């Protein structure tokens, strides 16, 4: 089977905690990947997840690095023609504003399964050739 790589990166502090926003996004990611597995299997495409952690130093210098998703080496927001913004989050994040995604004038703090699914399907469609 051909792989559809999905990478999710989020902040993990020295106590092993992540923010609520990232935790909720991970739950949404699992839902989306389960649906992608079902839909893409007949096409010979298998989604794979890699989870990456960033520390507080990296997060503090660039908070947009947390709660990021790449699908086949391309940021989720590029697949969806969305933009990246930020908003205050929680005590795990301190004073830094966390990453959000903006699409069609709607801001998503937690990335919903539907957006991950849509980006995954667009990416998978690019893998389909005349022999698939």
mmCIF file of N, CA and C in Angstrom:
data_model
loop_
_atom_site.group_PDB
_atom_site.id
_atom_site.type_symbol
_atom_site.label_atom_id
_atom_site.label_comp_id
_atom_site.label_asym_id
_atom_site.label_seq_id
_atom_site.Cartn_x
_atom_site.Cartn_y
_atom_site.Cartn_z
ATOM 1 N N UNK A 1 0.834 -1.192 0.000
ATOM 2 C CA UNK A 1 0.000 0.000 0.000
ATOM 3 C C UNK A 1 0.870 1.244 0.000
ATOM 4 N N UNK A 2 0.364 2.260 -0.627
ATOM 5 C CA UNK A 2 1.041 3.552 -0.615
ATOM 6 C C UNK A 2 0.666 4.291 0.666
ATOM 7 N N UNK A 3 1.625 5.020 1.206
ATOM 8 C CA UNK A 3 1.425 5.719 2.479
ATOM 9 C C UNK A 3 0.974 7.166 2.266
ATOM 10 N N UNK A 4 0.051 7.586 3.113
ATOM 11 C CA UNK A 4 -0.331 8.994 3.216
ATOM 12 C C UNK A 4 0.166 9.435 4.590
ATOM 13 N N UNK A 5 1.296 10.133 4.609
ATOM 14 C CA UNK A 5 1.905 10.474 5.892
ATOM 15 C C UNK A 5 1.225 11.689 6.514
ATOM 16 N N UNK A 6 0.944 11.552 7.800
ATOM 17 C CA UNK A 6 0.348 12.631 8.581
ATOM 18 C C UNK A 6 1.241 12.836 9.795
ATOM 19 N N UNK A 7 1.734 14.063 9.942
ATOM 20 C CA UNK A 7 2.600 14.404 11.063
ATOM 21 C C UNK A 7 1.886 15.467 11.889
ATOM 22 N N UNK A 8 1.828 15.232 13.190
ATOM 23 C CA UNK A 8 1.223 16.187 14.112
ATOM 24 C C UNK A 8 2.273 16.570 15.138
ATOM 25 N N UNK A 9 2.428 17.849 15.351
ATOM 26 C CA UNK A 9 3.441 18.372 16.266
ATOM 27 C C UNK A 9 2.765 19.272 17.291
ATOM 28 N N UNK A 10 3.177 19.059 18.587
ATOM 29 C CA UNK A 10 2.574 19.888 19.625
ATOM 30 C C UNK A 10 3.546 20.092 20.778
ATOM 31 N N UNK A 11 3.209 21.080 21.586
ATOM 32 C CA UNK A 11 3.976 21.422 22.777
ATOM 33 C C UNK A 11 3.800 20.358 23.845
ATOM 34 N N UNK A 12 4.916 19.947 24.446
ATOM 35 C CA UNK A 12 4.886 19.118 25.647
ATOM 36 C C UNK A 12 5.837 19.786 26.630
ATOM 37 N N UNK A 13 5.308 20.204 27.804
ATOM 38 C CA UNK A 13 6.159 20.904 28.767
ATOM 39 C C UNK A 13 6.996 19.918 29.582
ATOM 40 N N UNK A 14 7.789 20.430 30.492
ATOM 41 C CA UNK A 14 8.708 19.580 31.270
ATOM 42 C C UNK A 14 7.969 18.598 32.180
ATOM 43 N N UNK A 15 6.694 18.843 32.443
ATOM 44 C CA UNK A 15 5.883 17.916 33.243
ATOM 45 C C UNK A 15 5.142 16.900 32.377
ATOM 46 N N UNK A 16 5.414 16.919 31.076
ATOM 47 C CA UNK A 16 4.754 15.990 30.162
ATOM 48 C C UNK A 16 3.351 16.400 29.770
ATOM 49 N N UNK A 17 2.988 17.650 30.049
ATOM 50 C CA UNK A 17 1.647 18.136 29.724
ATOM 51 C C UNK A 17 1.632 18.858 28.388
ATOM 52 N N UNK A 18 0.499 18.786 27.731
ATOM 53 C CA UNK A 18 0.254 19.582 26.536
ATOM 54 C C UNK A 18 -0.991 20.424 26.823
ATOM 55 N N UNK A 19 -1.255 21.401 25.987
ATOM 56 C CA UNK A 19 -2.409 22.270 26.237
ATOM 57 C C UNK A 19 -3.707 21.561 25.823
ATOM 58 N N UNK A 20 -4.815 22.096 26.323
ATOM 59 C CA UNK A 20 -6.126 21.513 26.024
ATOM 60 C C UNK A 20 -6.407 21.527 24.523
ATOM 61 N N UNK A 21 -6.001 22.584 23.874
ATOM 62 C CA UNK A 21 -6.221 22.735 22.435
ATOM 63 C C UNK A 21 -5.523 21.619 21.661
ATOM 64 N N UNK A 22 -4.277 21.360 22.018
ATOM 65 C CA UNK A 22 -3.524 20.292 21.348
ATOM 66 C C UNK A 22 -4.122 18.928 21.670
ATOM 67 N N UNK A 23 -4.496 18.727 22.928
ATOM 68 C CA UNK A 23 -5.104 17.456 23.306
ATOM 69 C C UNK A 23 -6.381 17.181 22.530
ATOM 70 N N UNK A 24 -7.199 18.202 22.375
ATOM 71 C CA UNK A 24 -8.449 18.052 21.623
ATOM 72 C C UNK A 24 -8.176 17.821 20.139
ATOM 73 N N UNK A 25 -7.164 18.478 19.606
ATOM 74 C CA UNK A 25 -6.817 18.262 18.195
ATOM 75 C C UNK A 25 -6.380 16.823 17.967
ATOM 76 N N UNK A 26 -5.636 16.252 18.914
ATOM 77 C CA UNK A 26 -5.210 14.862 18.758
ATOM 78 C C UNK A 26 -6.414 13.924 18.691
ATOM 79 N N UNK A 27 -7.422 14.158 19.513
ATOM 80 C CA UNK A 27 -8.638 13.342 19.454
ATOM 81 C C UNK A 27 -9.314 13.475 18.091
ATOM 82 N N UNK A 28 -9.363 14.696 17.570
ATOM 83 C CA UNK A 28 -9.941 14.933 16.241
ATOM 84 C C UNK A 28 -9.109 14.243 15.154
ATOM 85 N N UNK A 29 -7.800 14.283 15.310
ATOM 86 C CA UNK A 29 -6.900 13.638 14.352
ATOM 87 C C UNK A 29 -7.142 12.133 14.311
ATOM 88 N N UNK A 30 -7.302 11.512 15.459
ATOM 89 C CA UNK A 30 -7.568 10.071 15.499
ATOM 90 C C UNK A 30 -8.875 9.736 14.779
ATOM 91 N N UNK A 31 -9.915 10.541 14.977
ATOM 92 C CA UNK A 31 -11.194 10.323 14.288
ATOM 93 C C UNK A 31 -11.022 10.429 12.777
ATOM 94 N N UNK A 32 -10.300 11.463 12.354
ATOM 95 C CA UNK A 32 -10.098 11.679 10.914
ATOM 96 C C UNK A 32 -9.306 10.535 10.296
ATOM 97 N N UNK A 33 -8.268 10.087 10.965
ATOM 98 C CA UNK A 33 -7.438 9.005 10.420
ATOM 99 C C UNK A 33 -8.245 7.714 10.330
ATOM 100 N N UNK A 34 -9.093 7.437 11.320
ATOM 101 C CA UNK A 34 -9.944 6.240 11.239
ATOM 102 C C UNK A 34 -10.834 6.280 10.004
ATOM 103 N N UNK A 35 -11.409 7.444 9.717
ATOM 104 C CA UNK A 35 -12.248 7.585 8.519
ATOM 105 C C UNK A 35 -11.407 7.464 7.253
ATOM 106 N N UNK A 36 -10.219 8.090 7.260
ATOM 107 C CA UNK A 36 -9.347 8.005 6.085
ATOM 108 C C UNK A 36 -8.935 6.559 5.807
ATOM 109 N N UNK A 37 -8.668 5.795 6.852
ATOM 110 C CA UNK A 37 -8.298 4.384 6.664
ATOM 111 C C UNK A 37 -9.392 3.641 5.920
ATOM 112 N N UNK A 38 -10.631 3.844 6.325
ATOM 113 C CA UNK A 38 -11.759 3.163 5.703
ATOM 114 C C UNK A 38 -11.943 3.588 4.249
ATOM 115 N N UNK A 39 -11.869 4.872 4.006
ATOM 116 C CA UNK A 39 -12.128 5.405 2.669
ATOM 117 C C UNK A 39 -10.988 5.103 1.696
ATOM 118 N N UNK A 40 -9.761 5.164 2.190
ATOM 119 C CA UNK A 40 -8.607 5.050 1.297
ATOM 120 C C UNK A 40 -8.122 3.618 1.064
ATOM 121 N N UNK A 41 -8.495 2.709 1.930
ATOM 122 C CA UNK A 41 -8.022 1.324 1.791
ATOM 123 C C UNK A 41 -8.337 0.732 0.409
ATOM 124 N N UNK A 42 -9.558 0.885 -0.102
ATOM 125 C CA UNK A 42 -9.841 0.332 -1.439
ATOM 126 C C UNK A 42 -8.983 0.949 -2.555
ATOM 127 N N UNK A 43 -8.407 2.114 -2.279
ATOM 128 C CA UNK A 43 -7.555 2.778 -3.271
ATOM 129 C C UNK A 43 -6.082 2.401 -3.100
ATOM 130 N N UNK A 44 -5.790 1.574 -2.098
ATOM 131 C CA UNK A 44 -4.412 1.163 -1.857
ATOM 132 C C UNK A 44 -3.574 2.224 -1.164
ATOM 133 N N UNK A 45 -4.237 3.087 -0.407
ATOM 134 C CA UNK A 45 -3.542 4.161 0.309
ATOM 135 C C UNK A 45 -3.799 3.986 1.798
ATOM 136 N N UNK A 46 -2.729 4.054 2.576
ATOM 137 C CA UNK A 46 -2.838 3.873 4.021
ATOM 138 C C UNK A 46 -2.296 5.094 4.755
ATOM 139 N N UNK A 47 -3.134 5.764 5.566
ATOM 140 C CA UNK A 47 -2.633 6.897 6.351
ATOM 141 C C UNK A 47 -1.762 6.408 7.512
ATOM 142 N N UNK A 48 -0.667 7.120 7.744
ATOM 143 C CA UNK A 48 0.215 6.826 8.871
ATOM 144 C C UNK A 48 0.372 8.105 9.685
ATOM 145 N N UNK A 49 0.463 7.955 11.002
ATOM 146 C CA UNK A 49 0.603 9.119 11.881
ATOM 147 C C UNK A 49 1.957 9.089 12.559
ATOM 148 N N UNK A 50 2.616 10.239 12.551
ATOM 149 C CA UNK A 50 3.822 10.454 13.346
ATOM 150 C C UNK A 50 3.521 11.614 14.287
ATOM 151 N N UNK A 51 3.776 11.422 15.564
ATOM 152 C CA UNK A 51 3.544 12.460 16.574
ATOM 153 C C UNK A 51 4.893 13.004 17.011
ATOM 154 N N UNK A 52 5.045 14.310 16.928
ATOM 155 C CA UNK A 52 6.285 14.978 17.338
ATOM 156 C C UNK A 52 6.009 15.901 18.509
ATOM 157 N N UNK A 53 7.007 16.024 19.369
ATOM 158 C CA UNK A 53 6.913 16.917 20.516
ATOM 159 C C UNK A 53 7.888 18.071 20.352
ATOM 160 N N UNK A 54 7.455 19.259 20.769
ATOM 161 C CA UNK A 54 8.382 20.382 20.887
ATOM 162 C C UNK A 54 8.379 20.819 22.346
ATOM 163 N N UNK A 55 9.510 21.310 22.795
ATOM 164 C CA UNK A 55 9.639 21.762 24.171
ATOM 165 C C UNK A 55 9.223 23.212 24.321
ATOM 166 N N UNK A 56 9.225 23.654 25.550
ATOM 167 C CA UNK A 56 8.772 25.010 25.879
ATOM 168 C C UNK A 56 9.674 26.068 25.246
ATOM 169 N N UNK A 57 10.976 25.808 25.125
ATOM 170 C CA UNK A 57 11.885 26.799 24.526
ATOM 171 C C UNK A 57 11.524 27.039 23.060
ATOM 172 N N UNK A 58 11.298 25.967 22.323
ATOM 173 C CA UNK A 58 10.905 26.101 20.911
ATOM 174 C C UNK A 58 9.552 26.783 20.805
ATOM 175 N N UNK A 59 8.627 26.374 21.656
ATOM 176 C CA UNK A 59 7.287 26.955 21.639
ATOM 177 C C UNK A 59 7.326 28.451 21.943
ATOM 178 N N UNK A 60 8.100 28.837 22.950
ATOM 179 C CA UNK A 60 8.178 30.240 23.339
ATOM 180 C C UNK A 60 8.746 31.098 22.218
ATOM 181 N N UNK A 61 9.737 30.569 21.500
ATOM 182 C CA UNK A 61 10.336 31.344 20.414
ATOM 183 C C UNK A 61 9.448 31.382 19.167
ATOM 184 N N UNK A 62 8.599 30.356 18.972
ATOM 185 C CA UNK A 62 7.701 30.330 17.819
ATOM 186 C C UNK A 62 6.471 29.469 18.135
ATOM 187 N N UNK A 63 5.465 30.056 18.782
ATOM 188 C CA UNK A 63 4.272 29.286 19.173
ATOM 189 C C UNK A 63 3.521 28.658 18.002
ATOM 190 N N UNK A 64 3.723 29.167 16.789
ATOM 191 C CA UNK A 64 3.015 28.581 15.642
ATOM 192 C C UNK A 64 3.539 27.193 15.286
ATOM 193 N N UNK A 65 4.613 26.753 15.939
ATOM 194 C CA UNK A 65 5.120 25.412 15.685
ATOM 195 C C UNK A 65 4.307 24.338 16.415
ATOM 196 N N UNK A 66 3.486 24.755 17.375
ATOM 197 C CA UNK A 66 2.674 23.795 18.120
ATOM 198 C C UNK A 66 1.315 23.607 17.441
ATOM 199 N N UNK A 67 0.778 22.408 17.598
ATOM 200 C CA UNK A 67 -0.520 22.039 17.027
ATOM 201 C C UNK A 67 -0.526 22.160 15.504
ATOM 202 N N UNK A 68 0.577 21.744 14.899
ATOM 203 C CA UNK A 68 0.715 21.767 13.435
ATOM 204 C C UNK A 68 0.485 20.387 12.874
ATOM 205 N N UNK A 69 -0.120 20.335 11.725
ATOM 206 C CA UNK A 69 -0.336 19.074 11.013
ATOM 207 C C UNK A 69 0.188 19.225 9.598
ATOM 208 N N UNK A 70 0.965 18.222 9.180
ATOM 209 C CA UNK A 70 1.418 18.130 7.796
ATOM 210 C C UNK A 70 0.829 16.855 7.208
ATOM 211 N N UNK A 71 0.396 16.935 5.991
ATOM 212 C CA UNK A 71 -0.075 15.753 5.268
ATOM 213 C C UNK A 71 0.752 15.658 4.000
ATOM 214 N N UNK A 72 1.443 14.534 3.880
ATOM 215 C CA UNK A 72 2.395 14.330 2.779
ATOM 216 C C UNK A 72 3.331 15.528 2.627
ATOM 217 N N UNK A 73 3.934 15.924 3.737
ATOM 218 C CA UNK A 73 4.958 16.973 3.800
ATOM 219 C C UNK A 73 4.457 18.374 3.469
ATOM 220 N N UNK A 74 3.165 18.559 3.452
ATOM 221 C CA UNK A 74 2.594 19.870 3.156
ATOM 222 C C UNK A 74 1.693 20.271 4.324
ATOM 223 N N UNK A 75 1.814 21.492 4.834
ATOM 224 C CA UNK A 75 0.979 21.909 5.957
ATOM 225 C C UNK A 75 -0.517 21.814 5.635
ATOM 226 N N UNK A 76 -1.279 21.412 6.627
ATOM 227 C CA UNK A 76 -2.726 21.279 6.486
ATOM 228 C C UNK A 76 -3.352 22.527 5.877
ATOM 229 N N UNK A 77 -2.903 23.697 6.354
ATOM 230 C CA UNK A 77 -3.510 24.939 5.868
ATOM 231 C C UNK A 77 -3.296 25.156 4.369
ATOM 232 N N UNK A 78 -2.208 24.620 3.819
ATOM 233 C CA UNK A 78 -1.993 24.740 2.373
ATOM 234 C C UNK A 78 -2.973 23.872 1.589
ATOM 235 N N UNK A 79 -3.256 22.667 2.076
ATOM 236 C CA UNK A 79 -4.221 21.805 1.392
ATOM 237 C C UNK A 79 -5.606 22.448 1.372
ATOM 238 N N UNK A 80 -5.909 23.229 2.407
ATOM 239 C CA UNK A 80 -7.248 23.796 2.549
ATOM 240 C C UNK A 80 -7.355 25.265 2.132
ATOM 241 N N UNK A 81 -6.244 25.861 1.725
ATOM 242 C CA UNK A 81 -6.202 27.295 1.444
ATOM 243 C C UNK A 81 -6.674 28.092 2.657
ATOM 244 N N UNK A 82 -6.206 27.677 3.812
ATOM 245 C CA UNK A 82 -6.529 28.336 5.071
ATOM 246 C C UNK A 82 -5.344 29.195 5.492
ATOM 247 N N UNK A 83 -5.531 29.964 6.541
ATOM 248 C CA UNK A 83 -4.429 30.766 7.060
ATOM 249 C C UNK A 83 -4.212 30.435 8.534
ATOM 250 N N UNK A 84 -3.036 30.792 9.020
ATOM 251 C CA UNK A 84 -2.659 30.540 10.398
ATOM 252 C C UNK A 84 -2.801 31.834 11.182
ATOM 253 N N UNK A 85 -3.401 31.739 12.348
ATOM 254 C CA UNK A 85 -3.492 32.876 13.254
ATOM 255 C C UNK A 85 -3.198 32.355 14.656
ATOM 256 N N UNK A 86 -3.508 33.129 15.683
ATOM 257 C CA UNK A 86 -3.234 32.677 17.041
ATOM 258 C C UNK A 86 -4.192 33.356 18.014
ATOM 259 N N UNK A 87 -4.311 32.735 19.183
ATOM 260 C CA UNK A 87 -5.143 33.298 20.248
ATOM 261 C C UNK A 87 -4.633 32.765 21.586
ATOM 262 N N UNK A 88 -4.960 33.481 22.681
ATOM 263 C CA UNK A 88 -4.547 32.998 24.004
ATOM 264 C C UNK A 88 -5.103 31.601 24.263
ATOM 265 N N UNK A 89 -4.356 30.824 25.056
ATOM 266 C CA UNK A 89 -4.760 29.435 25.274
ATOM 267 C C UNK A 89 -4.926 29.130 26.761
ATOM 268 N N UNK A 90 -3.921 28.536 27.387
ATOM 269 C CA UNK A 90 -4.068 28.070 28.768
ATOM 270 C C UNK A 90 -2.751 28.205 29.526
ATOM 271 N N UNK A 91 -2.737 27.758 30.770
ATOM 272 C CA UNK A 91 -1.540 27.923 31.593
ATOM 273 C C UNK A 91 -0.351 27.107 31.107
ATOM 274 N N UNK A 92 -0.564 26.003 30.414
ATOM 275 C CA UNK A 92 0.549 25.226 29.873
ATOM 276 C C UNK A 92 1.334 26.069 28.875
ATOM 277 N N UNK A 93 0.634 26.907 28.141
ATOM 278 C CA UNK A 93 1.252 27.742 27.107
ATOM 279 C C UNK A 93 1.809 29.054 27.665
ATOM 280 N N UNK A 94 1.476 29.379 28.883
ATOM 281 C CA UNK A 94 1.958 30.626 29.476
ATOM 282 C C UNK A 94 1.354 31.837 28.787
ATOM 283 N N UNK A 95 2.194 32.834 28.559
ATOM 284 C CA UNK A 95 1.728 34.077 27.935
ATOM 285 C C UNK A 95 1.674 34.005 26.411
ATOM 286 N N UNK A 96 2.179 32.931 25.839
ATOM 287 C CA UNK A 96 2.203 32.810 24.377
ATOM 288 C C UNK A 96 0.814 32.524 23.832
ATOM 289 N N UNK A 97 0.578 33.043 22.657
ATOM 290 C CA UNK A 97 -0.672 32.749 21.959
ATOM 291 C C UNK A 97 -0.469 31.482 21.132
ATOM 292 N N UNK A 98 -1.440 30.590 21.176
ATOM 293 C CA UNK A 98 -1.352 29.319 20.461
ATOM 294 C C UNK A 98 -1.862 29.451 19.021
ATOM 295 N N UNK A 99 -1.410 28.537 18.223
ATOM 296 C CA UNK A 99 -1.758 28.457 16.812
ATOM 297 C C UNK A 99 -3.246 28.158 16.620
ATOM 298 N N UNK A 100 -3.841 28.835 15.676
ATOM 299 C CA UNK A 100 -5.198 28.553 15.228
ATOM 300 C C UNK A 100 -5.187 28.498 13.701
ATOM 301 N N UNK A 101 -6.242 27.963 13.152
ATOM 302 C CA UNK A 101 -6.418 27.910 11.699
ATOM 303 C C UNK A 101 -7.655 28.731 11.359
ATOM 304 N N UNK A 102 -7.555 29.547 10.328
ATOM 305 C CA UNK A 102 -8.700 30.340 9.890
ATOM 306 C C UNK A 102 -9.066 29.928 8.475
ATOM 307 N N UNK A 103 -10.336 29.591 8.313
ATOM 308 C CA UNK A 103 -10.837 29.155 7.010
ATOM 309 C C UNK A 103 -12.220 29.751 6.816
ATOM 310 N N UNK A 104 -12.384 30.472 5.723
ATOM 311 C CA UNK A 104 -13.670 31.080 5.373
ATOM 312 C C UNK A 104 -14.251 31.880 6.544
ATOM 313 N N UNK A 105 -13.429 32.745 7.106
ATOM 314 C CA UNK A 105 -13.807 33.639 8.204
ATOM 315 C C UNK A 105 -14.185 32.927 9.501
ATOM 316 N N UNK A 106 -13.827 31.664 9.623
ATOM 317 C CA UNK A 106 -14.050 30.926 10.868
ATOM 318 C C UNK A 106 -12.698 30.531 11.441
ATOM 319 N N UNK A 107 -12.519 30.760 12.743
ATOM 320 C CA UNK A 107 -11.265 30.439 13.419
ATOM 321 C C UNK A 107 -11.448 29.149 14.209
ATOM 322 N N UNK A 108 -10.497 28.237 14.030
ATOM 323 C CA UNK A 108 -10.529 26.954 14.721
ATOM 324 C C UNK A 108 -9.336 26.870 15.664
ATOM 325 N N UNK A 109 -9.608 26.817 16.959
ATOM 326 C CA UNK A 109 -8.542 26.627 17.930
ATOM 327 C C UNK A 109 -8.144 25.158 17.970
ATOM 328 N N UNK A 110 -9.118 24.287 18.058
ATOM 329 C CA UNK A 110 -8.924 22.852 17.897
ATOM 330 C C UNK A 110 -9.178 22.557 16.430
ATOM 331 N N UNK A 111 -8.304 21.804 15.807
ATOM 332 C CA UNK A 111 -8.497 21.484 14.385
ATOM 333 C C UNK A 111 -9.489 20.331 14.301
ATOM 334 N N UNK A 112 -10.661 20.576 13.723
ATOM 335 C CA UNK A 112 -11.692 19.543 13.693
ATOM 336 C C UNK A 112 -11.374 18.409 12.717
ATOM 337 N N UNK A 113 -11.919 17.239 13.037
ATOM 338 C CA UNK A 113 -11.714 16.054 12.204
ATOM 339 C C UNK A 113 -12.110 16.318 10.750
ATOM 340 N N UNK A 114 -13.154 17.086 10.553
ATOM 341 C CA UNK A 114 -13.641 17.333 9.183
ATOM 342 C C UNK A 114 -12.591 18.051 8.334
ATOM 343 N N UNK A 115 -11.864 18.998 8.933
ATOM 344 C CA UNK A 115 -10.819 19.697 8.176
ATOM 345 C C UNK A 115 -9.632 18.778 7.898
ATOM 346 N N UNK A 116 -9.281 17.958 8.860
ATOM 347 C CA UNK A 116 -8.183 17.000 8.662
ATOM 348 C C UNK A 116 -8.572 15.990 7.595
ATOM 349 N N UNK A 117 -9.800 15.506 7.663
ATOM 350 C CA UNK A 117 -10.307 14.562 6.671
ATOM 351 C C UNK A 117 -10.295 15.171 5.276
ATOM 352 N N UNK A 118 -10.773 16.398 5.167
ATOM 353 C CA UNK A 118 -10.820 17.071 3.864
ATOM 354 C C UNK A 118 -9.409 17.230 3.292
ATOM 355 N N UNK A 119 -8.467 17.689 4.114
ATOM 356 C CA UNK A 119 -7.086 17.849 3.645
ATOM 357 C C UNK A 119 -6.498 16.504 3.253
ATOM 358 N N UNK A 120 -6.791 15.465 4.033
ATOM 359 C CA UNK A 120 -6.293 14.131 3.720
ATOM 360 C C UNK A 120 -6.842 13.602 2.405
ATOM 361 N N UNK A 121 -8.103 13.855 2.148
ATOM 362 C CA UNK A 121 -8.709 13.402 0.890
ATOM 363 C C UNK A 121 -8.132 14.147 -0.311
ATOM 364 N N UNK A 122 -7.888 15.430 -0.143
ATOM 365 C CA UNK A 122 -7.271 16.202 -1.226
ATOM 366 C C UNK A 122 -5.871 15.660 -1.503
ATOM 367 N N UNK A 123 -5.105 15.414 -0.453
ATOM 368 C CA UNK A 123 -3.754 14.878 -0.608
ATOM 369 C C UNK A 123 -3.788 13.495 -1.253
ATOM 370 N N UNK A 124 -4.727 12.657 -0.819
ATOM 371 C CA UNK A 124 -4.843 11.313 -1.389
ATOM 372 C C UNK A 124 -5.229 11.373 -2.863
ATOM 373 N N UNK A 125 -6.093 12.312 -3.217
ATOM 374 C CA UNK A 125 -6.496 12.453 -4.623
ATOM 375 C C UNK A 125 -5.297 12.743 -5.514
ATOM 376 N N UNK A 126 -4.304 13.439 -4.971
ATOM 377 C CA UNK A 126 -3.092 13.716 -5.739
ATOM 378 C C UNK A 126 -2.246 12.476 -5.973
ATOM 379 N N UNK A 127 -2.466 11.436 -5.198
ATOM 380 C CA UNK A 127 -1.722 10.183 -5.348
ATOM 381 C C UNK A 127 -2.352 9.251 -6.381
ATOM 382 N N UNK A 128 -3.604 9.510 -6.673
ATOM 383 C CA UNK A 128 -4.326 8.613 -7.570
ATOM 384 C C UNK A 128 -3.913 8.900 -9.005
ATOM 385 N N UNK A 129 -3.443 7.867 -9.653
ATOM 386 C CA UNK A 129 -3.014 7.991 -11.047
ATOM 387 C C UNK A 129 -3.905 7.153 -11.951
ATOM 388 N N UNK A 130 -3.561 7.078 -13.202
ATOM 389 C CA UNK A 130 -4.400 6.356 -14.160
ATOM 390 C C UNK A 130 -4.480 4.851 -13.873
ATOM 391 N N UNK A 131 -3.539 4.282 -13.116
ATOM 392 C CA UNK A 131 -3.545 2.850 -12.846
ATOM 393 C C UNK A 131 -4.160 2.499 -11.504
ATOM 394 N N UNK A 132 -4.713 3.488 -10.797
ATOM 395 C CA UNK A 132 -5.254 3.228 -9.460
ATOM 396 C C UNK A 132 -6.695 2.811 -9.533
#
